[in-house]
Structures are given as C-alpha cells and as structure tokens.
Coordinates of C-alpha atoms and ligand atoms in Angstrom, one line a residue:
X1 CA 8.8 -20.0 -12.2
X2 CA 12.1 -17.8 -13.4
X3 CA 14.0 -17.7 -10.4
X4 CA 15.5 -14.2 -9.4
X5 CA 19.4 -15.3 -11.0
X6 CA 17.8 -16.0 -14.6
X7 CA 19.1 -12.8 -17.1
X8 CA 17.0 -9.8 -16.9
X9 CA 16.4 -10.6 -20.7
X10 CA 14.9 -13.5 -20.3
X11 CA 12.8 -12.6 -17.1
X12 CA 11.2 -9.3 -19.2
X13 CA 10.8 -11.9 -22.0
X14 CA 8.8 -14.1 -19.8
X15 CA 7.5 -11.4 -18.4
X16 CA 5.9 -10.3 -22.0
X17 CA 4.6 -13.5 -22.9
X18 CA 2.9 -13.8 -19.8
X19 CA 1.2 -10.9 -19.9
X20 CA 0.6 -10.7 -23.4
X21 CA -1.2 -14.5 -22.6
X22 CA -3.2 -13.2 -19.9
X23 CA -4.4 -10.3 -22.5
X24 CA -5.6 -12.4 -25.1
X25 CA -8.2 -13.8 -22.8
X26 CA -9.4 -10.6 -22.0
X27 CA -9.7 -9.7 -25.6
X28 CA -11.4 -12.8 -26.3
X29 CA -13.9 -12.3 -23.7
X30 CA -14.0 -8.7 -24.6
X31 CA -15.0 -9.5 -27.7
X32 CA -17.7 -11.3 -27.3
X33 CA -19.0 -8.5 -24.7
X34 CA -19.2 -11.2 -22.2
X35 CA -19.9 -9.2 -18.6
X36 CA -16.1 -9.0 -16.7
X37 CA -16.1 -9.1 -13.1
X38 CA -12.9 -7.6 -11.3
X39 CA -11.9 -8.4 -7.7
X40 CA -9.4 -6.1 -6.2
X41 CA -7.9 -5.7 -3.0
X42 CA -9.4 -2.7 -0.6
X43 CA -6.1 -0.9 -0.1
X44 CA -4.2 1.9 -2.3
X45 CA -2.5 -0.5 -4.6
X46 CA -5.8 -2.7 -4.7
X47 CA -8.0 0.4 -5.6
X48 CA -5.0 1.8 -8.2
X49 CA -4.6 -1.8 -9.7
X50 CA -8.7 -2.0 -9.6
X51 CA -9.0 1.6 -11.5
X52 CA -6.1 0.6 -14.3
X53 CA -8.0 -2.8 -15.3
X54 CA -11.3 -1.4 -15.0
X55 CA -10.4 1.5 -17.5
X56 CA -8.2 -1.1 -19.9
X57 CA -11.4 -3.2 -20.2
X58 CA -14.0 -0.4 -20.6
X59 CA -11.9 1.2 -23.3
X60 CA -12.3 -2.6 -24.8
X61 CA -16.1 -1.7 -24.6
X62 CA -16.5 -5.1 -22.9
X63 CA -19.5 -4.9 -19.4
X64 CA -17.6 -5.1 -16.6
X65 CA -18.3 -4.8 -12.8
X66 CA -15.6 -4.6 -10.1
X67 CA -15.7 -5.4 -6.6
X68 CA -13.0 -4.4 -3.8
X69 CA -12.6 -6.9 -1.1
X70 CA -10.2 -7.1 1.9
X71 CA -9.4 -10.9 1.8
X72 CA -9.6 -13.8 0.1
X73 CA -12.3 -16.2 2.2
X74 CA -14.3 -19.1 1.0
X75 CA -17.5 -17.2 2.1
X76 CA -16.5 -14.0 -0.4
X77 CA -15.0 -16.4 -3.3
X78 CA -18.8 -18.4 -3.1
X79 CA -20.2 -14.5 -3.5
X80 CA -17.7 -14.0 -6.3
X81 CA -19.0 -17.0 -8.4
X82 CA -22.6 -15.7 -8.1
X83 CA -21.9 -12.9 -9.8
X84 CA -22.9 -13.3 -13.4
X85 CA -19.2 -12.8 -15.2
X86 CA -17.8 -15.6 -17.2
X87 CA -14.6 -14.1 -17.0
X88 CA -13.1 -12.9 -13.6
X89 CA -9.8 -11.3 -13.5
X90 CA -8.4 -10.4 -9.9
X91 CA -5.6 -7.7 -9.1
X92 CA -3.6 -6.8 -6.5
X93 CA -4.7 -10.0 -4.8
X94 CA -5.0 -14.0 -5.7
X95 CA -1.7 -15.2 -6.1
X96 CA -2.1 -16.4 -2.3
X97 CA -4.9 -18.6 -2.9
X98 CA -4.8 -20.5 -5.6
X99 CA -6.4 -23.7 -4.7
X100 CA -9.1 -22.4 -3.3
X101 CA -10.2 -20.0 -6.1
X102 CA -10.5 -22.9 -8.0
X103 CA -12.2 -24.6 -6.0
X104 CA -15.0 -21.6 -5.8
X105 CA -14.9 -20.4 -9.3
X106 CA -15.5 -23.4 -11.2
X107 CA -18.0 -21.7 -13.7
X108 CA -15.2 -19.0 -14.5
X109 CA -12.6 -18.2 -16.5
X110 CA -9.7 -16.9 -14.3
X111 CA -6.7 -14.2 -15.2
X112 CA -4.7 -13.4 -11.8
X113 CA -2.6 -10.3 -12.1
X114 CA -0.7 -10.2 -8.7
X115 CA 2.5 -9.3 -7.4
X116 CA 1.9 -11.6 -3.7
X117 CA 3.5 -14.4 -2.7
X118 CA 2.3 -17.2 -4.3
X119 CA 0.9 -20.1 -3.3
X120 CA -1.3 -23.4 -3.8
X121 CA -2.1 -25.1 -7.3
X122 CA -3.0 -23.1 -10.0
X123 CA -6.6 -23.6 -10.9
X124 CA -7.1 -25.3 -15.0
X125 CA -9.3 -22.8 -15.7
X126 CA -7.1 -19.5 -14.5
X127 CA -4.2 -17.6 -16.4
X128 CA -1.8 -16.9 -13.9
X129 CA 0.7 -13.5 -14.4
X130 CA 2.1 -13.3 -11.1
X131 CA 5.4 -10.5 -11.4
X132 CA 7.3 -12.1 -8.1
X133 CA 6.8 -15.7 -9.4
X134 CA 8.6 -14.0 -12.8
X135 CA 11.7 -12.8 -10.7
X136 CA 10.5 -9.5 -9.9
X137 CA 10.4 -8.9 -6.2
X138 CA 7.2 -7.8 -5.3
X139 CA 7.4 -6.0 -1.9
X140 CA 9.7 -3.0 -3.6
X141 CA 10.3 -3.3 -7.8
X142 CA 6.2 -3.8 -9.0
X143 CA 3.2 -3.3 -7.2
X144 CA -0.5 -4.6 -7.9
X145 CA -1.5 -1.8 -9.8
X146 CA 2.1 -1.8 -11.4
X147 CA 0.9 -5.5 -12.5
X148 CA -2.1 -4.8 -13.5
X149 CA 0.0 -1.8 -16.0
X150 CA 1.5 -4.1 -17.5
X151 CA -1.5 -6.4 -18.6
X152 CA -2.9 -3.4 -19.6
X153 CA -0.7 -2.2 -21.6
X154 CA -0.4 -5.7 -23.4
X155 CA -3.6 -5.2 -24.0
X156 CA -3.5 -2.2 -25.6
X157 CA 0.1 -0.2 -25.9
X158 CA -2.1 3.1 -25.9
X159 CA -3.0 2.1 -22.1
X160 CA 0.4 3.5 -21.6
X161 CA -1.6 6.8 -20.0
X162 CA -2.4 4.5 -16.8
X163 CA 1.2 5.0 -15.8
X164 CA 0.3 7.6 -13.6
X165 CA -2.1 5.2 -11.6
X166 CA 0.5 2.7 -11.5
X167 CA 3.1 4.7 -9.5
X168 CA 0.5 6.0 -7.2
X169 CA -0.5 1.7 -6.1
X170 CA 3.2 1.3 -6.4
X171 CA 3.8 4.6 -3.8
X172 CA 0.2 2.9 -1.6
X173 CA 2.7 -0.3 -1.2
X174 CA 5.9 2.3 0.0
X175 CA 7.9 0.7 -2.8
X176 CA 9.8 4.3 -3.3
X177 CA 12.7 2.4 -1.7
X178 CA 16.1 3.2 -3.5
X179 CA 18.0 5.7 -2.4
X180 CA 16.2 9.0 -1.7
X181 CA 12.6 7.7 -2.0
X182 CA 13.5 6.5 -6.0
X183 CA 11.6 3.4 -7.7
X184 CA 13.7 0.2 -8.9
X185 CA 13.4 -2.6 -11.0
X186 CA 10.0 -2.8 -12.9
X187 CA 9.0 0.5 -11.0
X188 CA 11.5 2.3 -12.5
X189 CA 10.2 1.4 -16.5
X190 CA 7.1 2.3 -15.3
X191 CA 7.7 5.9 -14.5
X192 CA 9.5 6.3 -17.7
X193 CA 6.6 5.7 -19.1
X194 CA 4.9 8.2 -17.3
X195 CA 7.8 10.7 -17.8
X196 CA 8.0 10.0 -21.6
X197 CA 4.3 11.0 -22.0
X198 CA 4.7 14.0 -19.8
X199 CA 2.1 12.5 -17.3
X200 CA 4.6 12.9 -14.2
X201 CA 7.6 15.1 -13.1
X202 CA 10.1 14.3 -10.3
X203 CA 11.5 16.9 -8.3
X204 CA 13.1 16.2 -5.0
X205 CA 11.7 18.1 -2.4
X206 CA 10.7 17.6 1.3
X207 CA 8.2 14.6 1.4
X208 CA 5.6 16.0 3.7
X209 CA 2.5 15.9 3.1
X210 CA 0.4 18.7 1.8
X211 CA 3.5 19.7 0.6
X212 CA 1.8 22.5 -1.9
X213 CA -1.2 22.9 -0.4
X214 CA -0.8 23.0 3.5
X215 CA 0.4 25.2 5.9
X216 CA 4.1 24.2 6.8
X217 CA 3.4 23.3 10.1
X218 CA -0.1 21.4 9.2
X219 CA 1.8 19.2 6.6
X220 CA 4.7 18.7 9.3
X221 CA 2.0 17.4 11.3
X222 CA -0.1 15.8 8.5
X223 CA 2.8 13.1 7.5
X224 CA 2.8 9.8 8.8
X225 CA 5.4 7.9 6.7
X226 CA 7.5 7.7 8.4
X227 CA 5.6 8.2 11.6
X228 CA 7.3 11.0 13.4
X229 CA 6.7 10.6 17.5
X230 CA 5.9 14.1 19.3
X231 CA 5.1 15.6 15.7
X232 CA 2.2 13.5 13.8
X233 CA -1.0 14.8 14.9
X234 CA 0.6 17.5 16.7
X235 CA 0.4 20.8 15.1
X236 CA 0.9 23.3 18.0
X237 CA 4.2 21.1 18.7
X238 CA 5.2 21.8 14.9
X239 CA 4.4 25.2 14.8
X240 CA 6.9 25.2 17.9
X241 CA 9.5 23.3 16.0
X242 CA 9.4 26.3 12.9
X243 CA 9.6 29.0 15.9
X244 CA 13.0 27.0 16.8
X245 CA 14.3 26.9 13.5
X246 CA 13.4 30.8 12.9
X247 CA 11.1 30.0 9.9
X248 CA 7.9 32.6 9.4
X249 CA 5.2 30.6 9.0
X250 CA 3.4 33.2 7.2
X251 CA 4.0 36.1 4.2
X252 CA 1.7 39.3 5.0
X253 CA -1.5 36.8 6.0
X254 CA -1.0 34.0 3.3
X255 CA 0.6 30.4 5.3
X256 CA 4.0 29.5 4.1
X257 CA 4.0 25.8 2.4
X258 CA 7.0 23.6 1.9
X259 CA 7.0 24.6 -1.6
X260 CA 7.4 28.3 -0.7
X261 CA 10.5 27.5 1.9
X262 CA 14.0 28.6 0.3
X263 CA 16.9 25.5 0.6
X264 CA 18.0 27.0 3.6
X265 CA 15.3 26.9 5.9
X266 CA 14.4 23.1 4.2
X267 CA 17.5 21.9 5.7
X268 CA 17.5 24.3 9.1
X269 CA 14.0 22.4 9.1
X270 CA 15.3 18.6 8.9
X271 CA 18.0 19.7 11.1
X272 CA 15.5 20.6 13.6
X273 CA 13.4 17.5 13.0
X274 CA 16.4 15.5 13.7
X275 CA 17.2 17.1 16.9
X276 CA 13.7 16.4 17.8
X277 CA 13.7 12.9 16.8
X278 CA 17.6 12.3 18.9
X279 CA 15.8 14.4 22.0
X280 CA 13.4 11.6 21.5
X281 CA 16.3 9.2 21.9
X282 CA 15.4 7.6 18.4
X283 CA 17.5 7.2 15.9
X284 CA 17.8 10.8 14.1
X285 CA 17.7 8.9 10.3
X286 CA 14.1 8.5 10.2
X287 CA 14.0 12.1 9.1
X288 CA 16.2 11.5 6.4
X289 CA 13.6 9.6 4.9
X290 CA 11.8 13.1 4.5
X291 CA 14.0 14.1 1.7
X292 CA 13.7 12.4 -1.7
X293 CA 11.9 12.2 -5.4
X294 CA 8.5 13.4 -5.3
X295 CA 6.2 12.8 -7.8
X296 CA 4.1 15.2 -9.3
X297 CA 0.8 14.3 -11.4
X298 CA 0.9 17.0 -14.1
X299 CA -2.8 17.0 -15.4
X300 CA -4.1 17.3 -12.0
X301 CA -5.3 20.6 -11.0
X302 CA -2.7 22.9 -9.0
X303 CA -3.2 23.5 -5.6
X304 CA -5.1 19.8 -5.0
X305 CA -3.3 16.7 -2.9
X306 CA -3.8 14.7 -6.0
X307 CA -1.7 16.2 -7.8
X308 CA 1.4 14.7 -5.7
X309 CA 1.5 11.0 -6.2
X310 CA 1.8 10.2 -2.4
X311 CA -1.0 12.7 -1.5
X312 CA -2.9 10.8 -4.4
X313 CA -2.1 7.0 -3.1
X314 CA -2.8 8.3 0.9
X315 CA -6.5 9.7 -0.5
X316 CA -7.3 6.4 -1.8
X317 CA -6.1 3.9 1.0
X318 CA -8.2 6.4 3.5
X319 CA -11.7 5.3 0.9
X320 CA -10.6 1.5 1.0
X321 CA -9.9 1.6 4.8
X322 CA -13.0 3.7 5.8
X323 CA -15.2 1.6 3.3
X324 CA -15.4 3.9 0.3
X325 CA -13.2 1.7 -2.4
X326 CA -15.7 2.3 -4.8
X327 CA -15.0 6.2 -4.4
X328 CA -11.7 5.7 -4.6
X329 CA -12.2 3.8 -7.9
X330 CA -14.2 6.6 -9.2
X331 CA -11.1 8.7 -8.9
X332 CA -8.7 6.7 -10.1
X333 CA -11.1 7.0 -12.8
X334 CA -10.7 10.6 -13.3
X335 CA -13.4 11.9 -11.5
X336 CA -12.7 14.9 -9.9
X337 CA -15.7 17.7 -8.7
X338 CA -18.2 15.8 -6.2
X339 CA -16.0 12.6 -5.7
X340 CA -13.0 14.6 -4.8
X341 CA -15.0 16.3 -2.4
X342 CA -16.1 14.2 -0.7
X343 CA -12.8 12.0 -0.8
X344 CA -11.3 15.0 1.1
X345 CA -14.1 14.7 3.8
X346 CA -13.5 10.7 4.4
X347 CA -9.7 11.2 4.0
X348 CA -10.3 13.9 7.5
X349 CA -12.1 11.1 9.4
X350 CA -9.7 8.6 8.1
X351 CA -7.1 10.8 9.7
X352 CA -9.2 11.3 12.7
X353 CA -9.4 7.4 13.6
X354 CA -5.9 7.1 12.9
X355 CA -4.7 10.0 15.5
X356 CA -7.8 8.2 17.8
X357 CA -5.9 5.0 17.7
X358 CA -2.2 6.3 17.8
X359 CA -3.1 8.0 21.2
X360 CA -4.7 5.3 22.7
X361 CA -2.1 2.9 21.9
X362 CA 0.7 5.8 23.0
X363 CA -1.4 6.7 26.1
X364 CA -2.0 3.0 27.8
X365 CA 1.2 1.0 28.3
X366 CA -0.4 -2.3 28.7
X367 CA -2.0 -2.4 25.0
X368 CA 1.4 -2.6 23.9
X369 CA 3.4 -6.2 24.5
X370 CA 7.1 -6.5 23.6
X371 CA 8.4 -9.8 23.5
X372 CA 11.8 -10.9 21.7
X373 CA 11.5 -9.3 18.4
X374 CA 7.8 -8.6 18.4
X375 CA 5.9 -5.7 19.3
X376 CA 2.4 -6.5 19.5
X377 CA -1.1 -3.9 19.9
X378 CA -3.9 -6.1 21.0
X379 CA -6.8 -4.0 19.6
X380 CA -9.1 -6.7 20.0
X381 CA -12.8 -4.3 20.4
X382 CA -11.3 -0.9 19.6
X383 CA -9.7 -1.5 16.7
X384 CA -11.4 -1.3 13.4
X385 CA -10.9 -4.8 11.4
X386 CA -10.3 -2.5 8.3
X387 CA -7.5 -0.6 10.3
X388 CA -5.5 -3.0 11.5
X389 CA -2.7 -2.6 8.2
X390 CA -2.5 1.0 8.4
X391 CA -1.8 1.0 12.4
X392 CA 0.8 -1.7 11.9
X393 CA 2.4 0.4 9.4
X394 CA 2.1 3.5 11.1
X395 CA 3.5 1.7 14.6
X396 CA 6.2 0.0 13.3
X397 CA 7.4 3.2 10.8
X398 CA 7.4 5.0 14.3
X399 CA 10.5 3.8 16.0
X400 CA 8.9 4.3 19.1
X401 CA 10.6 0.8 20.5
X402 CA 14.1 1.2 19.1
X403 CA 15.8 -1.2 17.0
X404 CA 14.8 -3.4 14.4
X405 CA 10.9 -5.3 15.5
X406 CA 8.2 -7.2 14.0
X407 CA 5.0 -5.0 14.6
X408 CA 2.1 -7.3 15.1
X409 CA -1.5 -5.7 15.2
X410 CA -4.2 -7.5 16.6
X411 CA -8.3 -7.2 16.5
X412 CA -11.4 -9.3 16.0
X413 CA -13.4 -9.1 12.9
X414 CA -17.8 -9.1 13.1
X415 CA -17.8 -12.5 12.5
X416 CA -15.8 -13.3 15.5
X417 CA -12.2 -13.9 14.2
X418 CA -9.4 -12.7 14.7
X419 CA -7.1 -10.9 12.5
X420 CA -3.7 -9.5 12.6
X421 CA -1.1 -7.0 10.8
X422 CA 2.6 -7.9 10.4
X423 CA 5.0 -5.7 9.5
X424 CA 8.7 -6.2 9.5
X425 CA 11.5 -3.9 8.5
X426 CA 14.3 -4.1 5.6
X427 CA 16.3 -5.1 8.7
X428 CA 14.7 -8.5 9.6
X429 CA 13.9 -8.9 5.9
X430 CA 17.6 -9.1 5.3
X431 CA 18.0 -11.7 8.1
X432 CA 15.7 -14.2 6.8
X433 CA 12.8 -13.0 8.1
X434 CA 9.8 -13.4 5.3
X435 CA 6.3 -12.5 7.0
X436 CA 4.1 -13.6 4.5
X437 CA 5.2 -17.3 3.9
X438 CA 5.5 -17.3 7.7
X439 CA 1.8 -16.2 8.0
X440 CA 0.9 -18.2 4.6
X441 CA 2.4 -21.9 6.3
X442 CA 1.0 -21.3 9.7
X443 CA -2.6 -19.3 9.6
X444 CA -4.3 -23.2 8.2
X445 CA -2.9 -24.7 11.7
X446 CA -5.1 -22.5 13.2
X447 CA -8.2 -22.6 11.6
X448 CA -7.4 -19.4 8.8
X449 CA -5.3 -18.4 6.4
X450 CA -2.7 -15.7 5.8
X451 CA -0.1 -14.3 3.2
X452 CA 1.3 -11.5 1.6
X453 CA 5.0 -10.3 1.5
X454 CA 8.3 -10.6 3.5
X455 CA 7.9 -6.9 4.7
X456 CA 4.5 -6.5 4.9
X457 CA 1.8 -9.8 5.5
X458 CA -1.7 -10.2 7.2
X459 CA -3.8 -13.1 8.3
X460 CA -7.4 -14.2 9.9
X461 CA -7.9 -17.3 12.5
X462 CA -10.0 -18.7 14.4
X463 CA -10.1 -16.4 18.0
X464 CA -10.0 -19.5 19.9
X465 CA -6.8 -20.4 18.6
X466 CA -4.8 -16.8 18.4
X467 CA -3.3 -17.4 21.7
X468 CA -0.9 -20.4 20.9
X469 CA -0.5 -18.7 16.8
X470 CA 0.6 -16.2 18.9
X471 CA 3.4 -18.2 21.0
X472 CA 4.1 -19.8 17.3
X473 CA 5.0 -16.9 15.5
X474 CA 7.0 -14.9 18.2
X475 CA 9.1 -18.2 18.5
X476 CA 9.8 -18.4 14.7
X477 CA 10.3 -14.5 14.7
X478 CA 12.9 -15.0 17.3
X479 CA 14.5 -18.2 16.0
X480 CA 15.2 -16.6 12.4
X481 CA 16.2 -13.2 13.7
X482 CA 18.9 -14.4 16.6
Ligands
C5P501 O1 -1.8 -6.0 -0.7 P1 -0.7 -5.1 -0.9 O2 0.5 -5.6 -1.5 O3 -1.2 -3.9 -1.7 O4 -0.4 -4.4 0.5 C1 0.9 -4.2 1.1 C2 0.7 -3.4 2.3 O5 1.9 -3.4 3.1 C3 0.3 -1.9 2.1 O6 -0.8 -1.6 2.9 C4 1.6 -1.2 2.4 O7 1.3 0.1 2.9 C5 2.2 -2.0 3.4 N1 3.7 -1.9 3.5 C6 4.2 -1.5 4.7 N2 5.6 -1.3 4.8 C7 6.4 -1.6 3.8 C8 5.8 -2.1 2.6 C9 4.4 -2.2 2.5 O8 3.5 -1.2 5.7 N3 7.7 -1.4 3.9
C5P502 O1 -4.1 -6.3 5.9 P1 -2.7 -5.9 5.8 O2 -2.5 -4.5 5.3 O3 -1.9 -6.2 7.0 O4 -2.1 -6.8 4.6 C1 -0.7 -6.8 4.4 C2 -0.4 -7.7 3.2 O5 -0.8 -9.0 3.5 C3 -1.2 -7.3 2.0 O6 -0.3 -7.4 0.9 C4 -2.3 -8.3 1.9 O7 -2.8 -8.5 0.6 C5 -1.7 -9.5 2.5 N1 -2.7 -10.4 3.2 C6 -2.9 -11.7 2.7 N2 -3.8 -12.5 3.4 C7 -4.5 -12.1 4.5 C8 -4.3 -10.8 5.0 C9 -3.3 -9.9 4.3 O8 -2.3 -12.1 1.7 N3 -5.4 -12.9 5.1
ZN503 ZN1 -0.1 -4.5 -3.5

C-alpha cells in the first residue's frame, strides 16, 4: 500500500501499473472469449462503475454477464461461483471482503476494482486495484465507477468516452466536494477527460433538481441534497417561497425553470431559501450548497434529466434502490426510448417512498432516538432493507437535529437481520471519526459484517444481537468525537 504522503508521481505511477496489471487479465480472458461475470454494487456508483466495465469488456467482444448486488454475504458469494465465468471482476464493491471472496470463489479468477476500505487477505487467485489503498481517498477524489474508468481505460485508451459515466458514479457517491460542488484529486483528471472530448460542460448554476426541465417551484421541491426541511416534498410551500421573493413562476402559460431565471432573482431566490432555512432555526449555509458546477451531459437529448449529471446519477440510484439495477445498466448503456421511460416511472415511485418515509419519520417523535452524537431511525418493519442508505443520507443532509451527528438507520432485512445506515459528516470525519472501519472491526462481534467509508458505511447482524452493537457503537461514536 502507498500511503497518502508518497509523491503524487509515484502514487499515479502505482496507480498505472496497477491498473494496467489488472487489464491484462481481462485481455487475456478476453481473448480467449472466456464468459466474464461482473458483480457490482446496487447503488449509483455501483450501477455507473457496473455500465463502464460492462461496455469496456463488450467492446473486447469477450461474453460477459453482470450482476448487481447490495452486499457482500457468504450466501451471494456461493451464488457468485455457480455462475459459469472463469473470470469475475467486481466494482464498486470487494475491497471489504477479501478473505472471504476467496474463500467462495476458488474456481475464479478475481480482478477487484474498488475504491472501499479495504480489508482482509487478498485472495492468490485475485488482482487487486483498490484506488484508496493507492493513496487516493475514496470517500471524495474517485468513486467506483471512477475506478472502474480507469481500468477501462487501461484497457483500451479509446474507453476514454466512459468519462461521462464516471462523473455521474462519482456525483451518486456526493464526491462534488471542493468548493462550490467541484471534483478533486483523481475526479478532477477524470472530467478533463470528459471536457477534452466535449462529452461534458460545466456551468455553475443553481443545483436543483430539474433544473432545465421543471417548473421552478417543482425542482425547489424535487431536490433532496441537501435535504431542505419545510421545502422537499412540498411544492405548494415552494410556490409560496417564489411569491415572497416576487419571482413569476410563469411567461404567458409556459412554467419558468431555473435555467430561465435572470441572476437576480437566482440570488433573491437563495436569499429567500436561507431565510427559510434560519426561520427554521437551522443553520442558513445548507443553502449555499445550492450554488455550484453543474455538469451537463452534452449528447443527451435537451430538455431530459439525463442530460445533467446529478439528474442522471439520482435516476440510476432510484433503479438500484427500487430493484431495477439492471435498467439502470441498460442506460448507462445508452439506451434511451423505452428504458428511459420507464426509468422516469420507477424514479416517481422511488420519490414517492422516499417523501412516505420522510413524513413518517418527521411526523412520529419516538422513531427518532438522539443519544450523544447519534441520531438513530429505528425503521425496523417499515423501512425497506434497500432504502435504508438513501434515508440516512437524506436524514443526516437535513440538519433537522442541529450540529454535527452520526445518522444511524435502522431495519430488518427478509431473512431476519438487521441492517443499518451510517452516515457521518466532514465534521466528525475530521475529528477521527471513520464509519466504515468502525462498522468493518465491530459488525463480526455480532454475528455480521460491515464496511464502507469514513463518511458514509453500512452493515448487517444478527437481530438478536443489534441491541448491545447498538450501545457499542454510540459509545465509540462518543468516545472519538468528545
Ligand atoms: O458503495 P458506495 O461507495 O458507492 O456508496 C457510498 C454511499 O454513501 C452512496 O450511497 C452515497 O450517496 C453515500 N454518501 C453520503 N454522504 C456522503 C458521501 C457518500 O450519503 N457525504
Ligand atoms: O448501504 P449503504 O448505502 O448505507 O452503504 C454505505 C456504504 O457502506 C457503501 O459504500 C457500501 O458499499 C458500504 N457497505 C459495506 N458493507 C455493508 C453495507 C454497506 O461495505 N455490509
Ligand atoms: Zn462507490
């Protein structure tokens, strides 16, 4: 491992070899048209990383078969190795567990692109290009899909028109964290790439969502990073915000979308949105988050949400979440027509469950526990096992408790675990606190496992046992954070 104070030179030289290892076995397998199978994780990034490699591969003219999945058990690894595929290549998710992948996948080669956490022994029979272990830190300067870019394009420097795909995982993850919603470190090479071939344009706009295709107040409404209490879900309340801040919400009988606002009203528009949020006795900076690059797909049609890259990454976490990765896939692909279509229905039922579980949680103060630094949703029957990532995210980008806390969401999964959500902030993170090697080192002492990254980490256990995980973790939570 190239620890994070090695020269940049070397790390991108490592970096190269590494991936340019990892491509050879491809090739080789490629080659001999041996059937592929790729494992990818069910989220944005998974489903972006997932659509890069599966196009690198097929342009290699090599069978391949890919399979979304939302963690890493010994019950889906023992699927895994009955699929007939002597080589499997996993993105977006492996890094995390190592030993037992080899343990499973005995009869397989292995290539793990993955920028996770990592942990265990790496498996003899597994190539292992993991861009944290390389210095790169993976919560904010490469995602999966930014990963799996980079194999591809080792593969094949004419792969270099995935970039697009790769900053829509990366924007999945929220890694648009430099000033003003910009990439850094790896992310920032990649959207050159993109740039240089004309396949994206930044701007900086408002970042609401439906920015060129909704009405302003829907797309007020429609955003939910950050979270905006009082205004998410709540169109008539928007529509009252615009009134306030003497913007016409329509020309003759067309709707008025952000892109049709002059600079003026923008900013008599965040102004009021700050007000709003300080009425609200939040902090009034979450709406500053609302003003940044955006990131504008140039070969997708005007007019559609997939032609912003946000828009593009929200689409494809709704398929994963509402169990439709393979959809997803198909448009990462570039199929548009039918597949968009219907991607557009699942994404309004994605949003449907979401605003379902926001007012629950909002409406009934005793699903929500706040102890020390931990706010915790026990959603154990109500919440949908696939959901849990997006609630956290959506609680804890919220503000809704005030200061800096660790969101925690809880449910039980249909074979009678349990499973939780952690999300942290850049807050905590700077104090020490790192959720996924907290979740990694505990989740076996109670009968699961667990992982991911400082900011943003996940686990499954055994129900019996959640109670005193639960008493664990607040206790670490607090010890690191006071
Ligand atoms: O497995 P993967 O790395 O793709 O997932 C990371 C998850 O963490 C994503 O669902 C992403 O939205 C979430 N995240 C978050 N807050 C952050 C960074 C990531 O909720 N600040
Ligand atoms: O499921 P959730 O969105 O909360 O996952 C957050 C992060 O934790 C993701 O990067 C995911 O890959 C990781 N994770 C993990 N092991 C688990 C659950 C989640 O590594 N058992
Ligand atoms: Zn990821």
């Amino acid at each position: 491992m190239l620890p994070r104070s090695s020269s940049r030179d070397e790390r991108h030289l490592e970096l190269d070899k590494r991936a340019g290892e990892a491509a050879s076995v491809i090739r080789k397998f490629a080659a001999e048209k041996s059937p592929i199978l790729l494992v990818t994780h069910f989220d944005a990034d998974g489903i972006s990383a997932g659509s890069v490699i599966l196009a690198a591969v097929k342009r290699l003219g090599a069978p391949a078969h890919l399979r979304a999945i939302d963690n890493l058990s010994e019950k889906v690894l023992e699927e895994l190795e009955d699929v007939e595929a002597d080589l499997a290549i996993f993105t977006d998710i492996g890094s995390g567990y190592l030993s037992i992948i080899g343990k499973a996948l005995r009869h397989k080669e292995i290539v793990i692109a993955d920028h996770h956490q990592a942990l265990g022994e790496q498996p003899p029979n597994s190539h292992h290009f993991n861009t944290h272990l390389l210095g790169f830190d993976g919560s904010v300067e490469i995602s999966g899909a930014g990963t799996a870019y980079l194999l591809a394009k080792a593969l094949d420097p004419q792969n270099k028109d995935l970039a697009p795909m790769a900053l829509v995982g990366c924007l999945g993850d929220q890694q648009d964290k430099g000033p003003k919603r910009t990439f850094t470190g790896l992310n920032e090479g990649i959207l050159r790439d993109a740039v240089e071939m004309k396949l994206v344009e930044v701007a900086q706009d408002l970042i609401l969502f439906g920015r060129q295709t909704r009405p302003v107040h829907r797309a007020i409404a429609s955003t939910t990073t950050p979270f905006l209490p009082g205004l998410s879900g709540e169109e008539d309340r928007c529509l009252a915000l615009l009134d306030a801040a003497d913007i016409s919400t329509k020309v003759d009988d067309r709707w008025r979308t952000i892109v049709d606002l002059s600079m003026e009203e923008k900013r008599r528009l965040v102004d009021k949105i700050i007000q709003h949020t300080i009425s609200l006795r939040m902090s009034g900076e979450v709406a500053l988050e609302l003003v940044g690059n955006v990131y504008t797909l140039t070969r997708e049609g005007p007019w559609t949400p997939l032609r912003d890259a946000r828009e593009f990454a929200t689409l494809l976490n709704a398929c994963g979440r509402m169990g439709k990765a393979g959809l997803g896939i198909a448009l990462g692909l570039g199929d548009r027509g039918a597949a968009f279509e219907e991607a557009q229905r699942v994404y309004a039922e994605y949003r449907k469950g979401l605003a379902k579980y926001m007012n629950w949680l909002t409406g009934d103060p005793s699903v929500l526990r706040q102890k020390g630094h931990v706010v915790m949703v026990r959603g154990e029957g109500v919440i949908d096992e696939n959901m849990t990532g997006a609630i956290s995210s959506l609680v804890s980008s919220s503000n809704l408790f005030g200061g800096s806390k660790v969101t925690l969401v809880v449910t039980s999964t249909k074979d009678g675990q349990a499973k939780v959500s952690a999300r942290a902030t850049d807050q905590l993170v700077a104090k020490g606190v790192n959720l996924g090697k907290f979740l990694q080192d505990l989740s076996p002492n109670y009968g699961g496992n667990g992982g991911g990254h400082a900011i943003a980490a996940g686990a499954t256990l055994e129900s019996e046992r959640l109670d005193k995980f639960l008493e664990e973790f607040g206790r670490i939570i607090d010890s690191v954070v006071s």
